[in-house]
Amino acid sequence: MTVLSVEGLQTHFFTRAGVVKAVDGVDFAIERGKVMGLVGESGSGKSVTGFSIIGLVDPPGRVVGGSIRFQGEELIGASDRRMRELRGSKVAMIFQDPMMTLNPVLRIDTQMIEAILAHRDVPKREAWAQARDGLAQVGIPSPEERLRAYPHQLSGGMRQRVAIAIAFLNNPDLIVADEPTTALDVTIQAQIIHVAQMLCRARGAALIWITHDLAVVAGLADRISVMYAGRVVEAGPTDDVIDHPRHPYTVGLLGSVPSANRRGEKLTQIPGMTPNMLDLPPGCAFRERCPRASDACLTVPQITAAEAGHPIRCHHPHGAAVPA
Amino acid sequence: MTVFIIRRLLQAIVVVFLMSLIVFFGVNVIGDPVDMLINPEADQAEIERTIRALGLDKPIHEQYLFFLKGVASGDFGKSFIFGEPALKLILHHMPATIELALVSLVMAIVLGIPLGLYAGLFPDQRISRAIMAGSILGFSLPTFWVGLMMIMLFAVYLGWLPSTGRGDMAEFLGIRSSLWTRDGLSHLFMPALNLALTNISLVIRLTRAGVREAMHQDYIKFARAKGLTTRRVVGVHLMKNILIPIVTVLGLEFGNLLAFSVVTETIFAWPGMGKLLIDSLLQLDRPVVVAYLMIIVLFFVIINLVVDILYSVLDPRVRLRDQGT
Ligand SMILES: Nc1ncnc2c1ncn2[C@@H]1O[C@H](COP(=O)(O)OP(=O)(O)O)[C@@H](O)[C@H]1O
Ligand code: SF4
Ligand SMILES: [Mg+2]
């Protein structure tokens, strides 16, 4: 069953300097209990996509087009009241920097219990017990003690576990995890990924895992969507995308990831810089960095799907003839 | 924390002692009270008698030691003018000033925080711009001028509010105050607002700046992502954070309210310590001036201590520590 389907999503920021088309045509769908990796360089619009889904794009940003259907219900244009009902109960989000996500002046129990009471009419004692169990489930030792702590008394990894526990408190159907391990040590990263994956499996929640690191989602996601400059340029089953990348940008991303089966090969960086979102070149936004670019790329490539379930946005994808 | 408090109190004693030294000798430089106090027609014998009666015939350092001995037993000397103990005079005038300062503080909070909150949450609204422009005026217009204008408008022109004195007082919960009567309140309103003006502006700007900054913090967005009501996000998550600097600054400002009520009390003939100070200064009533200044110093020391403690209560990241070596 499809939990979430996003079509043609456009979220723009109307700044003084001009319109930033941070998200400009994003499509994907995610099934119940599945994990989708949303991958792209910094600034490609991943976070903005996440915030669009939970309806927390702040001015000067605005969702200007497309459709976000959650369990069949259209969220674009939904009332503030309805969005608040869904947030934290049906759709939860985990943020990037655990040092910043918890309120520094409120105790952990306050921040957990309020999340329960915002959506369910249970006695406070009951909410407290659920908060405690939530902490235990994400592997926090002596949870009753931790409930009384303030965020600054916990390490970054612990805080991210708390954030995950909060996200799962109301048994959501969808979790958007926005680079939740980027700010953490590598060893902690693996633990956090494990905890999130385990809980999603146990609860049957769908998970959107946002990251700039293809290696992270390779072992985690069922499907991958690759974003570049506000658009999904390639999407497909994880193995397919990793083993047979079609879009030059995905190929570039993979070339910069160390991997066991390409041991000894040189790591390559994608040349050039991420584009200025205020001043995107006409046509394919990747053109100036693309080794396969041709004159055809002066027009925006449309979505094509040579293989079912593996759409790409490119005039000259890998596996097709290289342009003359 | 106990160590912290004890240490701060010891520091306070040193500060008060140094202050007494400066004030005592400083006031002595201003002028000779004898000239003011004595009937110009008095003969030499009478002048000398007065000087001796006031203890002014002794060398200045002896006077100081004598004064210190008195202070140690709570005696700041007798007022040259009223012949009453200086401390008693000040304590007599203190409630009026504290009442004025407290009401001003409350005004600064109940007006400043909501206005600042509004301006911070809706920065592009026209009302917000008006609030911010008003706060700049509140900062930059001199207190005495605004006070005079208020009297002109509300007392003279419109005749709505009385312009001088404390009005009727009543006793409630053992506290005698203008707060408990309509007439008293009408007397209190203008001077308190006048005194509060800079603080209202200060609180508006602090609150707005705090809101603008906190709104973009991840913890606010995360609180919203939990599906909390706007009311809870603003009222708890936001307020608890921005209250920290506001309480700190306002606490310190309370000392200023007490000390600088001098101007307002003079304009509105409010019978508080400030008015007493001005009168005493004009008449070189040294014991009263010295006692006043030392009490104000004591106030500041206590207020600083309370603010430090309050700060550590509000912000769990702060631990009161012995800042000594
Ligand atoms: N508040 C904002 N004002 C203007 N532009 C913004 C704002 N937030 C995000 N953007 C733009 O949206 C683009 C995508 O941002 P983001 O989704 O955070 O990228 P990612 O998460 O992929 O690193 C950025 O290039 C940035 O220019
Ligand atoms: S459309 Fe052209 S420029 Fe863009 S990625 Fe494909 S080949 Fe490169
Ligand atoms: Mg991001």
XYZ file of C-alpha atoms and ligand atoms in Angstrom:
685
model
C 0.000 0.000 0.000
C 1.335 3.405 -0.902
C 1.771 5.554 2.199
C 2.988 8.680 0.501
C 3.091 9.789 -3.071
C 4.646 13.047 -4.123
C 4.072 14.369 -7.613
C 5.513 17.390 -9.302
C 6.262 19.038 -5.956
C 7.466 22.606 -6.261
C 8.599 24.612 -3.256
C 10.030 28.027 -3.955
C 11.586 30.699 -1.769
C 10.658 34.240 -2.665
C 13.727 36.087 -1.477
C 14.823 39.652 -2.033
C 17.459 38.448 -4.444
C 14.934 36.489 -6.474
C 12.986 33.248 -6.542
C 14.913 30.197 -5.313
C 13.347 27.108 -6.818
C 14.629 24.866 -4.035
C 12.286 22.052 -5.035
C 11.124 22.170 -8.604
C 9.461 18.993 -9.725
C 9.981 16.138 -7.323
C 8.172 12.827 -7.704
C 8.383 9.714 -5.616
C 6.200 7.246 -3.793
C 6.868 5.091 -0.802
C 5.180 1.924 0.335
C 4.228 0.897 3.811
C 7.201 -0.423 5.798
C 9.713 0.486 3.083
C 12.775 2.689 3.233
C 13.490 5.289 0.602
C 16.847 7.012 0.378
C 16.717 10.611 -0.809
C 20.242 11.417 -1.911
C 21.931 14.509 -3.231
C 24.647 17.046 -2.580
C 24.124 19.738 -0.004
C 21.716 22.365 -1.270
C 19.908 20.076 -3.688
C 16.579 20.561 -1.895
C 16.348 17.429 0.232
C 15.475 19.154 3.496
C 13.008 21.461 1.804
C 11.315 18.387 0.338
C 11.088 16.904 3.843
C 9.641 20.069 5.336
C 7.164 20.340 2.479
C 5.814 16.921 3.393
C 5.195 17.839 7.027
C 3.941 21.283 6.060
C 6.644 23.259 7.812
C 8.062 25.413 5.023
C 8.496 28.854 6.502
C 8.237 32.153 4.640
C 9.634 33.312 2.327
C 9.221 29.715 1.192
C 5.955 28.303 -0.133
C 4.766 25.125 -1.786
C 3.658 26.447 -5.161
C 2.734 23.316 -7.021
C 2.328 19.595 -7.184
C 0.651 17.111 -4.960
C 1.513 15.334 -1.725
C -0.870 12.485 -1.021
C -0.548 10.827 2.348
C -2.634 7.676 2.725
C -4.817 8.993 -0.028
C -5.294 12.416 1.536
C -4.040 15.498 -0.276
C -1.802 17.506 2.076
C -1.166 20.520 -0.116
C -3.790 23.030 0.853
C -4.823 21.025 3.925
C -5.836 23.182 6.893
C -3.278 24.143 9.534
C -5.340 22.228 12.021
C -5.269 19.043 9.979
C -1.521 19.357 9.381
C -0.921 19.780 13.094
C -2.967 16.667 13.776
C -0.839 14.670 11.356
C 2.522 16.061 12.418
C 4.102 14.042 15.150
C 1.308 11.503 15.124
C 1.065 10.088 11.582
C 4.120 11.744 10.075
C 7.198 12.386 12.174
C 10.528 13.982 11.387
C 14.026 13.547 12.746
C 16.469 16.388 12.230
C 20.075 16.602 11.291
C 21.783 18.075 14.311
C 20.817 16.410 17.590
C 22.619 19.138 19.517
C 20.071 21.642 18.243
C 16.802 19.723 18.055
C 15.950 19.355 21.700
C 14.928 22.424 23.634
C 17.858 23.234 25.935
C 15.722 24.515 28.797
C 13.163 21.704 28.985
C 13.716 18.305 30.501
C 13.526 15.201 28.334
C 10.332 14.029 30.048
C 8.610 17.346 29.317
C 9.572 17.178 25.669
C 8.414 13.594 25.317
C 5.212 13.754 27.299
C 3.990 16.864 25.482
C 4.440 15.025 22.181
C 2.063 12.315 23.398
C -0.457 14.650 24.987
C -0.601 16.775 21.841
C -2.272 13.876 20.051
C -3.766 11.493 22.560
C -5.964 11.941 25.543
C -4.118 9.803 28.048
C -3.343 10.415 31.716
C 0.019 12.039 32.302
C 1.299 9.006 34.198
C 0.480 6.825 31.249
C 2.250 9.263 28.910
C 5.261 9.209 31.198
C 5.366 5.411 31.123
C 5.181 5.449 27.315
C 8.001 7.978 27.174
C 10.097 5.723 29.381
C 9.395 2.689 27.227
C 10.181 4.752 24.150
C 13.626 5.569 25.498
C 14.239 1.945 26.389
C 13.320 0.883 22.844
C 15.969 3.093 21.277
C 18.555 1.551 23.549
C 18.946 4.240 26.174
C 20.106 2.751 29.474
C 18.313 3.679 32.728
C 15.543 5.565 30.904
C 13.821 6.783 34.067
C 16.931 8.675 34.997
C 17.381 10.063 31.483
C 13.815 11.323 31.510
C 14.778 13.719 34.275
C 17.848 14.972 32.416
C 18.242 18.127 30.392
C 19.526 17.756 26.825
C 22.963 19.172 27.635
C 23.523 16.288 30.009
C 23.376 13.793 27.125
C 25.847 13.080 24.334
C 25.022 13.789 20.684
C 24.303 10.140 19.981
C 22.016 9.898 23.020
C 20.171 13.021 21.982
C 19.582 11.625 18.520
C 18.212 8.462 20.121
C 15.871 10.637 22.155
C 14.762 12.413 18.959
C 14.098 9.034 17.336
C 12.177 7.894 20.398
C 10.078 11.065 20.180
C 9.414 10.465 16.490
C 8.103 6.973 17.243
C 6.047 7.922 20.313
C 2.736 8.079 18.491
C 3.355 5.183 16.124
C 3.621 7.198 12.903
C 3.083 5.670 9.473
C 5.822 7.758 7.932
C 9.110 9.059 9.259
C 11.219 11.633 7.490
C 14.798 11.396 8.750
C 16.796 14.392 7.546
C 20.468 13.392 7.636
C 20.162 12.167 11.217
C 23.675 10.760 11.330
C 25.598 13.445 9.473
C 26.597 15.250 12.653
C 27.647 12.089 14.492
C 30.777 9.928 14.761
C 30.977 7.007 12.366
C 30.521 4.341 15.049
C 27.503 6.137 16.458
C 26.121 6.578 12.924
C 25.857 2.832 12.483
C 24.041 2.437 15.801
C 21.562 5.173 14.995
C 20.847 3.702 11.565
C 20.331 0.326 13.159
C 17.914 1.647 15.766
C 15.841 3.569 13.241
C 15.711 0.657 10.822
C 14.750 -1.802 13.531
C 11.938 0.370 14.844
C 10.551 1.013 11.374
C 10.485 -2.699 10.665
C 8.870 -3.484 13.982
C 6.171 -0.852 13.559
C 5.693 -1.104 9.814
C 6.438 2.604 9.359
C 7.696 3.907 6.057
C 11.005 5.733 6.264
C 12.431 8.457 4.076
C 16.136 8.629 4.829
C 17.690 11.847 3.570
C 21.447 11.885 3.111
C 24.224 13.253 0.946
C 26.049 9.956 1.321
C 25.107 7.191 -1.099
C 27.067 4.672 0.958
C 24.725 5.201 3.904
C 21.547 4.353 2.028
C 23.095 1.550 -0.035
C 22.636 -0.879 2.824
C 19.474 0.641 4.223
C 17.063 1.703 1.518
C 14.751 -0.305 -0.690
C 14.613 2.489 -3.220
C 16.780 5.495 -3.915
C 15.857 8.864 -5.357
C 18.740 11.045 -6.433
C 18.146 14.782 -6.275
C 19.996 17.495 -8.089
C 19.180 21.205 -7.993
C 15.631 20.705 -6.803
C 14.721 17.804 -9.054
C 14.796 14.042 -8.804
C 17.140 13.074 -11.638
C 17.148 9.327 -11.110
C 15.174 6.890 -9.020
C 14.907 3.177 -8.712
C 15.425 0.081 -6.607
C 18.617 0.480 -4.585
C 20.586 -2.317 -6.238
C 19.591 -1.134 -9.680
C 20.685 2.431 -9.056
C 23.933 1.440 -7.354
C 24.916 -1.253 -9.832
C 23.604 0.316 -13.016
C 23.430 4.064 -12.517
C 22.068 5.744 -15.631
C 22.240 9.448 -14.845
C 25.673 11.098 -15.169
C 25.191 12.769 -11.789
C 24.512 9.459 -10.055
C 27.537 7.998 -11.781
C 29.567 10.908 -10.479
C 28.223 10.462 -6.958
C 29.060 6.757 -7.008
C 32.540 7.498 -8.271
C 33.217 9.505 -5.141
C 32.176 6.707 -2.789
C 34.784 4.187 -1.629
C 33.467 0.680 -2.119
C 34.629 -2.879 -1.544
C 34.015 -4.192 -5.042
C 35.901 -1.382 -6.707
C 38.940 -1.592 -4.471
C 42.016 -0.021 -6.007
C 40.047 2.221 -8.358
C 40.613 5.927 -8.069
C 37.942 7.940 -6.296
C 36.720 10.728 -8.499
C 35.077 13.964 -7.541
C 32.311 15.488 -9.584
C 33.982 18.498 -11.193
C 32.680 21.986 -10.593
C 30.472 23.299 -7.832
C 26.866 22.875 -6.823
C 24.905 25.386 -8.865
C 23.679 28.693 -7.542
C 19.977 28.041 -7.026
C 19.182 31.683 -7.671
C 20.724 31.569 -11.091
C 20.296 28.109 -12.560
C 21.564 27.679 -16.106
C 18.788 27.064 -18.607
C 18.263 23.465 -19.646
C 19.715 20.654 -17.582
C 21.055 22.082 -14.334
C 23.900 19.575 -14.344
C 25.109 20.638 -17.784
C 28.150 22.609 -16.731
C 29.522 19.678 -14.737
C 28.427 16.878 -17.027
C 30.941 14.948 -19.140
C 28.157 13.834 -21.515
C 26.543 17.209 -22.103
C 25.555 18.207 -25.621
C 23.531 20.950 -27.257
C 20.405 18.923 -26.602
C 21.013 19.516 -22.895
C 20.154 23.190 -23.349
C 16.548 22.089 -22.960
C 15.285 20.631 -19.716
C 15.287 16.820 -19.981
C 11.951 15.211 -19.269
C 11.439 12.148 -17.147
C 11.887 8.941 -19.085
C 11.759 5.377 -17.887
C 13.496 2.968 -20.211
C 13.085 0.311 -17.558
C 9.975 0.194 -15.463
C 10.436 1.674 -12.004
C 13.740 3.354 -12.896
C 12.957 6.849 -14.188
C 15.704 9.268 -15.176
C 15.938 12.873 -16.279
C 18.669 12.972 -18.883
C 19.078 13.350 -22.627
C 22.058 11.024 -22.752
C 21.834 8.504 -19.929
C 24.495 5.857 -19.430
C 23.628 2.719 -21.293
C 22.450 4.800 -24.232
C 24.648 5.984 -27.079
C 27.183 8.641 -26.051
C 26.475 11.856 -27.981
C 28.758 12.640 -30.848
C 25.731 27.182 45.555
C 25.945 27.996 49.259
C 29.648 28.685 48.855
C 28.779 30.883 45.920
C 26.295 32.905 47.927
C 28.587 33.297 50.930
C 31.416 34.427 48.740
C 29.212 36.928 46.966
C 28.029 38.321 50.291
C 31.615 38.776 51.457
C 32.393 40.557 48.216
C 29.363 42.725 48.835
C 30.667 43.812 52.206
C 33.945 44.905 50.629
C 32.093 46.818 47.917
C 29.863 48.549 50.432
C 32.846 49.489 52.546
C 34.730 50.973 49.598
C 31.591 52.795 48.551
C 31.240 54.324 51.999
C 34.781 55.626 51.740
C 34.228 57.224 48.351
C 30.839 58.632 49.215
C 31.808 59.982 52.582
C 34.823 61.890 51.318
C 33.197 62.740 48.028
C 30.230 64.441 49.597
C 32.573 66.355 51.828
C 34.200 67.928 48.794
C 30.906 69.281 47.438
C 30.517 71.973 50.022
C 30.321 72.917 53.652
C 26.940 72.146 55.162
C 27.499 74.740 57.854
C 27.012 77.576 55.380
C 23.652 76.178 54.443
C 22.411 75.399 57.870
C 23.296 78.461 59.815
C 21.363 81.618 59.994
C 23.549 84.286 58.319
C 22.999 86.561 61.295
C 24.309 84.014 63.780
C 27.366 85.004 65.747
C 30.642 83.129 65.900
C 29.780 81.350 69.156
C 26.540 80.033 67.740
C 28.266 78.828 64.579
C 30.820 76.964 66.602
C 28.181 75.425 68.756
C 26.383 74.101 65.689
C 29.591 72.768 64.196
C 30.369 70.928 67.352
C 26.848 69.608 67.654
C 27.111 68.105 64.164
C 30.567 66.706 64.895
C 32.044 68.804 62.089
C 34.841 70.199 64.249
C 36.769 66.954 64.229
C 39.305 66.083 61.490
C 37.631 64.390 58.546
C 39.195 60.967 59.100
C 37.957 60.972 62.654
C 34.531 61.862 61.410
C 34.740 58.912 59.054
C 35.801 56.486 61.745
C 33.029 57.753 63.953
C 30.639 57.301 61.059
C 31.855 53.747 60.424
C 31.367 52.861 64.070
C 27.835 54.120 63.808
C 27.131 52.231 60.596
C 28.281 49.023 62.216
C 25.427 49.432 64.664
C 22.970 50.586 62.014
C 23.388 54.262 62.760
C 24.158 56.467 59.770
C 24.104 59.641 61.796
C 21.381 62.216 62.182
C 20.127 64.348 59.352
C 21.506 67.872 59.645
C 18.167 69.247 58.539
C 15.533 67.113 60.220
C 17.552 66.065 63.223
C 16.249 62.523 62.734
C 18.386 59.444 62.111
C 19.246 59.361 58.390
C 18.405 55.694 58.080
C 14.982 56.213 59.564
C 14.292 59.026 57.092
C 15.295 56.849 54.174
C 13.361 53.841 55.355
C 10.391 56.105 55.747
C 10.622 57.183 52.102
C 11.613 53.797 50.749
C 8.178 52.174 50.376
C 7.026 54.913 47.996
C 10.040 54.379 45.763
C 9.825 50.611 45.837
C 6.147 50.834 45.019
C 6.900 53.063 42.046
C 9.765 50.887 40.826
C 7.778 47.672 41.193
C 4.789 49.021 39.310
C 7.160 50.245 36.579
C 8.747 46.825 36.404
C 5.364 45.164 36.091
C 4.407 47.637 33.350
C 7.628 46.860 31.505
C 6.795 43.163 31.628
C 3.083 43.187 30.849
C 3.448 45.747 28.067
C 6.914 44.936 26.795
C 6.688 41.174 26.413
C 3.390 40.955 24.478
C 4.345 43.861 22.218
C 7.792 42.407 21.605
C 6.301 38.984 21.004
C 3.891 40.381 18.429
C 6.623 42.352 16.691
C 8.824 39.279 16.654
C 6.211 36.825 15.426
C 4.795 39.120 12.745
C 7.726 41.311 11.765
C 6.205 42.494 8.501
C 2.939 43.771 9.937
C 2.445 47.492 10.052
C 1.604 47.300 13.757
C 4.965 45.657 14.398
C 6.774 48.475 12.668
C 4.828 50.978 14.748
C 5.769 49.106 17.924
C 9.434 49.152 16.995
C 9.351 52.838 16.074
C 7.669 53.537 19.410
C 10.350 51.646 21.262
C 13.017 53.790 19.662
C 11.196 56.882 20.890
C 10.915 55.340 24.341
C 14.652 54.935 24.376
C 15.690 58.254 22.999
C 13.301 60.778 24.513
C 14.583 62.075 27.861
C 12.547 60.855 30.826
C 12.057 64.279 32.353
C 10.766 65.718 29.089
C 8.287 62.892 28.584
C 7.227 63.312 32.203
C 6.529 66.982 31.689
C 4.641 66.273 28.476
C 2.541 63.671 30.252
C 1.664 66.168 32.949
C 0.763 68.755 30.325
C -1.466 66.341 28.466
C -3.114 64.208 31.129
C -3.112 66.550 34.109
C -3.299 70.048 32.701
C -4.996 69.724 29.326
C -7.249 66.683 29.738
C -7.434 66.813 33.506
C -7.692 63.012 33.738
C -4.911 62.271 36.159
C -3.411 64.072 39.126
C 0.176 65.138 38.647
C 1.652 65.264 42.118
C 1.895 63.182 45.242
C 0.938 59.680 46.185
C -2.774 60.123 46.722
C -4.827 58.096 49.171
C -3.270 55.050 50.670
C -4.745 52.035 52.344
C -3.401 49.057 54.166
C -3.748 45.559 52.774
C -1.913 42.464 53.923
C 0.036 44.704 56.237
C 1.353 46.823 53.392
C 0.432 50.471 53.212
C 0.328 51.496 49.594
C -1.303 53.663 46.959
C -2.015 50.488 45.061
C -5.075 49.703 47.142
C -7.118 52.813 46.389
C -8.519 54.247 43.185
C -7.136 57.625 44.007
C -3.745 56.139 44.822
C -3.691 54.239 41.552
C -4.548 57.335 39.571
C -1.628 59.082 41.239
C 0.664 56.152 40.611
C -0.115 55.594 36.953
C 1.690 58.511 35.332
C 4.944 58.458 37.294
C 5.170 54.688 37.007
C 4.607 54.783 33.249
C 7.125 57.577 32.920
C 9.699 55.619 34.852
C 8.866 52.439 32.933
C 9.199 53.940 29.461
C 12.807 53.024 28.752
C 12.298 49.596 30.258
C 9.198 48.906 28.188
C 11.238 49.772 25.121
C 14.083 47.619 26.335
C 11.826 44.621 26.942
C 10.139 45.064 23.541
C 13.468 45.001 21.774
C 14.866 42.132 23.819
C 11.734 40.057 23.312
C 11.570 40.736 19.605
C 15.248 39.957 19.095
C 14.852 36.775 21.129
C 11.820 35.664 19.125
C 13.465 36.413 15.786
C 16.479 34.388 16.785
C 14.686 31.492 18.431
C 12.110 31.109 15.635
C 14.780 29.778 13.328
C 16.282 27.425 15.851
C 15.889 23.740 15.167
C 14.313 23.091 18.546
C 11.376 25.318 17.653
C 10.930 23.594 14.324
C 11.221 20.227 16.038
C 8.591 21.260 18.580
C 6.301 22.181 15.692
C 7.136 18.897 13.969
C 5.805 17.132 17.059
C 2.422 18.651 16.301
C 2.300 20.946 19.319
C -0.124 23.838 19.221
C 1.266 27.248 18.330
C 0.250 28.289 21.804
C 2.512 25.704 23.405
C 5.381 26.269 21.001
C 5.363 30.010 21.634
C 4.266 29.964 25.256
C 6.616 27.248 26.477
C 9.378 26.440 24.004
C 9.969 29.980 22.832
C 9.185 31.923 25.998
C 11.292 29.764 28.286
C 14.306 30.508 26.148
C 13.829 34.205 25.577
C 12.910 34.805 29.215
C 16.483 34.077 30.227
C 18.015 37.288 28.857
C 14.880 39.289 29.679
C 14.882 38.307 33.341
C 18.589 38.964 33.596
C 18.388 42.411 32.096
C 15.193 43.369 33.912
C 16.596 42.240 37.225
C 19.570 44.497 36.777
C 17.292 47.272 35.551
C 15.307 47.072 38.761
C 18.284 48.551 40.561
C 18.335 51.342 38.017
C 14.618 51.943 38.501
C 15.204 52.435 42.201
C 18.207 54.636 41.676
C 16.954 56.686 38.746
C 13.501 57.220 40.076
C 15.140 60.442 41.266
C 14.106 62.302 38.104
C 10.583 60.961 37.975
C 9.992 61.484 41.678
C 11.111 65.060 41.374
C 8.849 65.813 38.420
C 5.793 64.186 39.945
C 6.593 65.258 43.521
C 6.522 61.595 44.485
C 7.557 61.386 48.123
C 10.159 58.654 47.732
C 13.862 58.188 48.401
C 14.828 59.886 45.161
C 13.069 63.073 46.075
C 14.625 62.871 49.523
C 18.052 62.509 47.924
C 17.615 65.583 45.737
C 16.398 67.649 48.671
C 19.254 66.424 50.823
C 21.830 67.094 48.138
C 20.624 70.639 47.683
C 20.976 71.220 51.393
C 24.236 69.281 51.727
C 22.611 66.991 54.272
C 25.572 64.664 54.273
C 24.351 61.844 56.538
C 21.233 61.353 54.427
C 23.120 61.430 51.135
C 25.719 58.982 52.378
C 23.118 56.668 53.852
C 21.067 56.816 50.640
C 23.980 55.968 48.402
C 25.066 53.106 50.623
C 21.613 51.637 50.675
C 21.413 51.858 46.890
C 24.751 50.076 46.643
C 23.423 47.409 48.948
C 20.335 47.079 46.748
C 22.454 46.606 43.664
C 24.553 43.954 45.320
C 21.491 42.043 46.489
C 19.754 42.390 43.133
C 22.817 41.093 41.304
C 22.901 38.113 43.576
C 19.210 37.382 43.087
C 19.570 37.733 39.311
C 22.462 35.290 39.280
C 20.446 32.762 41.216
C 17.369 33.301 39.055
C 19.481 32.889 35.952
C 20.711 29.518 37.097
C 17.160 28.479 37.878
C 15.918 29.444 34.416
C 18.791 28.035 32.430
C 19.647 24.469 33.361
C 22.962 24.753 31.525
C 24.191 27.348 33.992
C 25.691 26.153 37.233
C 26.495 28.681 39.897
C 30.173 28.362 40.441
C 32.665 29.966 42.635
C 34.311 32.346 40.227
C 37.210 33.012 42.557
C 40.675 31.760 41.730
N 14.782 30.055 4.099
C 15.316 29.986 2.875
N 15.435 31.096 2.121
C 15.956 31.039 0.880
N 16.408 29.929 0.305
C 16.338 28.791 1.002
C 15.801 28.761 2.324
N 15.854 27.487 2.770
C 16.414 26.766 1.773
N 16.698 27.545 0.715
C 17.290 27.120 -0.557
O 16.847 25.837 -0.852
C 17.919 25.070 -1.355
C 17.793 23.672 -0.847
O 17.993 23.664 0.538
P 17.938 22.334 1.380
O 16.669 21.623 1.089
O 18.198 22.704 2.768
O 19.162 21.507 0.793
P 19.696 20.122 1.301
O 18.878 19.686 2.440
O 19.566 19.223 0.106
O 21.120 20.330 1.626
C 19.193 25.717 -0.940
O 20.047 25.842 -2.020
C 18.788 27.083 -0.460
O 19.311 28.038 -1.355
S 20.743 16.023 -19.708
Fe 22.726 16.335 -20.647
S 23.776 17.619 -19.216
Fe 22.046 16.825 -18.132
S 22.843 15.058 -17.148
Fe 22.026 14.341 -19.070
S 23.734 14.412 -20.453
Fe 24.342 15.578 -18.690
Mg 19.554 19.463 4.452
